[in-house]
CSV table of C-alpha atoms in Angstrom, one decimal:
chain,number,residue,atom,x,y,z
A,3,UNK,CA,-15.8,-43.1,42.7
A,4,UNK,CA,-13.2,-41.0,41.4
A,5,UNK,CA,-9.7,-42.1,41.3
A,6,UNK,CA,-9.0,-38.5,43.2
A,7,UNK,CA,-11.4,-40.2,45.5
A,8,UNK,CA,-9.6,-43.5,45.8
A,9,UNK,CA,-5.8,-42.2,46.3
A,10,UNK,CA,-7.2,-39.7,48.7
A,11,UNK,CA,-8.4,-42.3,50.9
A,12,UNK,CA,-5.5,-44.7,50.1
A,13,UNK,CA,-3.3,-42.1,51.6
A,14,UNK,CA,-5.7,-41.2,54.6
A,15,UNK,CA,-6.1,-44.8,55.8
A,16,UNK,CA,-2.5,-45.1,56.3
A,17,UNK,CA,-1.6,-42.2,58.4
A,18,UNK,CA,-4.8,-42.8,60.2
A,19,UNK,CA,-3.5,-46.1,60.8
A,20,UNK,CA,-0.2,-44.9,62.0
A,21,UNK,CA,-1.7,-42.3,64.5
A,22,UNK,CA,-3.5,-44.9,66.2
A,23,UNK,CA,-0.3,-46.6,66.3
A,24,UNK,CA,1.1,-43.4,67.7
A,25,UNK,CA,3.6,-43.3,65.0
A,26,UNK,CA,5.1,-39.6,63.9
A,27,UNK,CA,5.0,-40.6,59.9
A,28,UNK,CA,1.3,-40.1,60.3
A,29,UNK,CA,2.1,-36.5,59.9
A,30,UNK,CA,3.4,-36.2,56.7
A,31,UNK,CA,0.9,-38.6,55.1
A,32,UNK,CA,-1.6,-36.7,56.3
A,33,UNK,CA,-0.3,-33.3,54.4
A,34,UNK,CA,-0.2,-35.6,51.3
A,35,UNK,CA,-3.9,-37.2,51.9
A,36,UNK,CA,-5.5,-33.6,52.8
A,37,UNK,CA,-3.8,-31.9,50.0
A,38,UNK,CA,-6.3,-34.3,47.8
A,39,UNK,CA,-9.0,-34.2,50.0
A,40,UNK,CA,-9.2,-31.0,49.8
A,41,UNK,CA,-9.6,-31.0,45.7
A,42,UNK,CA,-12.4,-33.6,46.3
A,43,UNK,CA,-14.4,-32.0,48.7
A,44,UNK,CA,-14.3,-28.6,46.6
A,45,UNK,CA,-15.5,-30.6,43.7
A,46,UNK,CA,-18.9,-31.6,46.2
A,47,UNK,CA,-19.7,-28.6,47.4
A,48,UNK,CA,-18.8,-29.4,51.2
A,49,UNK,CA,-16.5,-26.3,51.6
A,50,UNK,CA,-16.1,-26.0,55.6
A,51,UNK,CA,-14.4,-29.7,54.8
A,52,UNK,CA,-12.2,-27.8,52.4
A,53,UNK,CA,-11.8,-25.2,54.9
A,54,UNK,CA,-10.7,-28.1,57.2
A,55,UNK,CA,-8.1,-29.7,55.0
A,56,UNK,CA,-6.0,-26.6,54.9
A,57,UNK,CA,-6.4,-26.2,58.5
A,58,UNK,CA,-5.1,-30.2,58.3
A,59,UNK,CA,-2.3,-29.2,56.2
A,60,UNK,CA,-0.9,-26.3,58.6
A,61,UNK,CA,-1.2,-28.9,62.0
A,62,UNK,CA,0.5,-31.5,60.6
A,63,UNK,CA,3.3,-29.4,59.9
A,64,UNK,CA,2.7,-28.4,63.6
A,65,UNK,CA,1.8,-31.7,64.7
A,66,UNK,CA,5.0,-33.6,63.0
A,67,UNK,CA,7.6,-31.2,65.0
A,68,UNK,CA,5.3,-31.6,68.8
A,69,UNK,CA,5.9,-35.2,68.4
A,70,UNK,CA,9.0,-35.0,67.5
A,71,UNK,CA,10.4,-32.2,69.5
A,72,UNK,CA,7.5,-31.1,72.0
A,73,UNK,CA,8.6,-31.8,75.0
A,74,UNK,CA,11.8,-29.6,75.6
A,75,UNK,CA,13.5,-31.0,72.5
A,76,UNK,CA,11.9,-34.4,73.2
A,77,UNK,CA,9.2,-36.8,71.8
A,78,UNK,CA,5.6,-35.8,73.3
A,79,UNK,CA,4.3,-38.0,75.8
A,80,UNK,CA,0.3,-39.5,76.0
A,81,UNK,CA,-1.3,-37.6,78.4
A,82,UNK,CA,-4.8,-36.4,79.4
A,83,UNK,CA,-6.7,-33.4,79.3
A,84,UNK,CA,-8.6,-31.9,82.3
A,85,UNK,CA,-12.4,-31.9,82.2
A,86,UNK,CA,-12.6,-28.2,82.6
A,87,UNK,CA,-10.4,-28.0,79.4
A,88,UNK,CA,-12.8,-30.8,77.8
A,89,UNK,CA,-15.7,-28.5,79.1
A,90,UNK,CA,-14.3,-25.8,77.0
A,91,UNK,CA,-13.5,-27.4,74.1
A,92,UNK,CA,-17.1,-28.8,74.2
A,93,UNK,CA,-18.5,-25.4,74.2
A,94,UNK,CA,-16.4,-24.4,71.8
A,95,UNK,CA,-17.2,-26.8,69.2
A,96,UNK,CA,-20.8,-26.3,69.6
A,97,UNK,CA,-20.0,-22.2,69.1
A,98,UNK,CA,-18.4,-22.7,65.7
A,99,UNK,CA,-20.5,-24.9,64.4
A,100,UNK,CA,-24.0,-22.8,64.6
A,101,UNK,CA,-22.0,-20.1,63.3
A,102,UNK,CA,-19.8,-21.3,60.9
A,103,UNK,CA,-23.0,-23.3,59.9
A,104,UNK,CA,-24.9,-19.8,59.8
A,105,UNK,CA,-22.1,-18.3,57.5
A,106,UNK,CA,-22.5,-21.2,55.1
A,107,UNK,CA,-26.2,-21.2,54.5
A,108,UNK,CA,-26.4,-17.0,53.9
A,109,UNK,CA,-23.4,-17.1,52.0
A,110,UNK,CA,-22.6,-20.6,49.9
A,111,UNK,CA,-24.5,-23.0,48.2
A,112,UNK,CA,-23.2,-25.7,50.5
A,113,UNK,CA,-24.5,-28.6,51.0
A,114,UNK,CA,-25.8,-29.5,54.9
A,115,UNK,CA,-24.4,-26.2,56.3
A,116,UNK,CA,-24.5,-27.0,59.6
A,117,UNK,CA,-23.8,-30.8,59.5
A,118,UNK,CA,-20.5,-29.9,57.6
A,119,UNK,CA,-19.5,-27.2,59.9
A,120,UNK,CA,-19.8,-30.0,62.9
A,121,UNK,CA,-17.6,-32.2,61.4
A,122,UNK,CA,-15.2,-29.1,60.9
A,123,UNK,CA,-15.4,-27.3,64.1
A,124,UNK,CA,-15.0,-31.4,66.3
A,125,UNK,CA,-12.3,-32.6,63.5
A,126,UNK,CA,-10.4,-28.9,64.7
A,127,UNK,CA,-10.5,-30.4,68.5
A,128,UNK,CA,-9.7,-33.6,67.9
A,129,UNK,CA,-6.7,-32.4,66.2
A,130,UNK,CA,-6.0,-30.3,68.8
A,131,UNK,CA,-5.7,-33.0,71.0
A,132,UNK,CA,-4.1,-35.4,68.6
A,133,UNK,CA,-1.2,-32.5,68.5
A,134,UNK,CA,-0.6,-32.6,72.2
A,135,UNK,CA,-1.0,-36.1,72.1
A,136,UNK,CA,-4.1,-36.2,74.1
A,137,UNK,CA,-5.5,-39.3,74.9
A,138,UNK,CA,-8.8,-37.7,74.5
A,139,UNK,CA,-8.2,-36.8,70.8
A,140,UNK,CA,-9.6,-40.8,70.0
A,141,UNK,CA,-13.4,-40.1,71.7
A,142,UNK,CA,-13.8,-36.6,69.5
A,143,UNK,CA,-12.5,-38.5,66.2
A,144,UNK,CA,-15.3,-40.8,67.0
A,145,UNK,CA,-17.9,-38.3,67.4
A,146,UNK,CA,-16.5,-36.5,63.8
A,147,UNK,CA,-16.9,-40.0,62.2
A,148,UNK,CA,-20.2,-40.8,63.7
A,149,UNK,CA,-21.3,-37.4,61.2
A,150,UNK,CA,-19.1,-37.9,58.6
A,151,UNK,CA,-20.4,-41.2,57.6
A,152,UNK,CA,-23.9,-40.0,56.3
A,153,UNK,CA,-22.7,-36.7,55.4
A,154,UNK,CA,-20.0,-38.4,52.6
A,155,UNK,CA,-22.6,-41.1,51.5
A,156,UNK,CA,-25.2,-38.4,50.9
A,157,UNK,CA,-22.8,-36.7,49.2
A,158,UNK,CA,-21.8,-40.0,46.8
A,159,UNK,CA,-18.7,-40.0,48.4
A,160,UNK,CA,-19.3,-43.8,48.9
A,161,UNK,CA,-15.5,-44.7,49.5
A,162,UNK,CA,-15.0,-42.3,51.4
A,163,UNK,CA,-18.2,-43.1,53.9
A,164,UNK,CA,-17.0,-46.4,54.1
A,165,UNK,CA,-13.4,-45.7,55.0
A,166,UNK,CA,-14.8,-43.1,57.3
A,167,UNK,CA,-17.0,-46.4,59.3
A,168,UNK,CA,-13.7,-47.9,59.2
A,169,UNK,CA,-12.1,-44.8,60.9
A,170,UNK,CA,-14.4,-45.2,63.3
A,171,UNK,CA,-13.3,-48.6,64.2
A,172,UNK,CA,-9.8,-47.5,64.1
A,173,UNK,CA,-10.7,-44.9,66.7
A,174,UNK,CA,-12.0,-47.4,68.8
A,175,UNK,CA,-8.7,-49.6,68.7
A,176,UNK,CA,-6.5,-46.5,68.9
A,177,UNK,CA,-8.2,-45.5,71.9
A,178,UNK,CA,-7.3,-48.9,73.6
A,179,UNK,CA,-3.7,-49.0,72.4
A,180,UNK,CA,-2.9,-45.5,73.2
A,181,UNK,CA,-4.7,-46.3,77.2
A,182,UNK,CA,-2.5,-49.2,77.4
A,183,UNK,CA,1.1,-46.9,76.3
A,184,UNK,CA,0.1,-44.3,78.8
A,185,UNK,CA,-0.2,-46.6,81.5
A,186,UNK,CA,2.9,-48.5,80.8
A,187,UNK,CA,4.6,-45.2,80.6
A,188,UNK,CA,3.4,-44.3,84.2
């Protein structure tokens, strides 16, 4: 465990924490956190994750100004997607991982090619949704943790793995509290 490792994380856990809390600092936290993760996972080999980080880096910039601003000059609200636009995203996320996967095992020396490029192309939807303030952003974060988990541990990334199970109890929890603000919204 790296100290890399350990402020990376430090830094992650608490803007996770605050966009279960649906809290706007979450977004420039997260540019700080992804910044370093992205070092770490270059260091491992696991480059659709540092593909991933700068893709981080840009929606958080992105993300920061929806929530802020997104609704004509005001603050986002919770919402829902439709299933046909869940459908799609589905499909889609299935798409770039074989190939993104495929473009990592001809070309890299990456480790778990198509493994890492699931937890890319899912972690790209779920912020997608997490942008727009979907409340459907907290079941796709769970999926991407469900992989991530033995991916990082394999990886010696045990920190990581760990904070990654905790992520995935933080998804359940911001699932609930984000259900309960929509609904006292409507």
């Amino acid at each position: 465990m790296s100290p890399l490792e350990i402020a990376a994380n430090a830094i992650m856990a608490v803007s996770i924490v605050l966009a279960g809390r649906n809290n706007v600092h979450s977004w420039w936290l997260g540019i700080v956190g992804c910044a370093l993760f992205g070092v770490l996972f270059y260091d491992v080999r696991l480059y659709a994750d540092v593909a991933l980080q700068v893709f981080f880096i840009l929606t958080c910039i992105v993300g920061w100004v929806q929530w802020l601003r997104g609704a004509g000059g005001a603050p986002l609200r919770i919402t829902s997607a439709s299933v046909r636009t869940l459908a799609q995203l589905a499909a889609a996320g299935i798409a770039a991982t074989v190939a993104y996967g495929l473009m990592l095992r001809e070309f890299t020396d990456a480790y778990a090619p198509f493994i890492d490029s699931a937890v890319l192309a899912f972690s790209v939807i779920a912020q997608f949704l997490l942008m727009g303030r979907r409340i459907e952003t907290w079941p796709v974060w769970l999926l991407v943790n469900t992989i991530s988990v033995p991916l990082y541990a394999s990886r010696g990334l045990n920190l990581t793995a760990m904070l990654y199970a905790a992520y995935w109890v933080n998804a359940v929890v911001s699932w609930w509290w984000w259900r309960r603000q929509m609904r006292s919204a409507a």
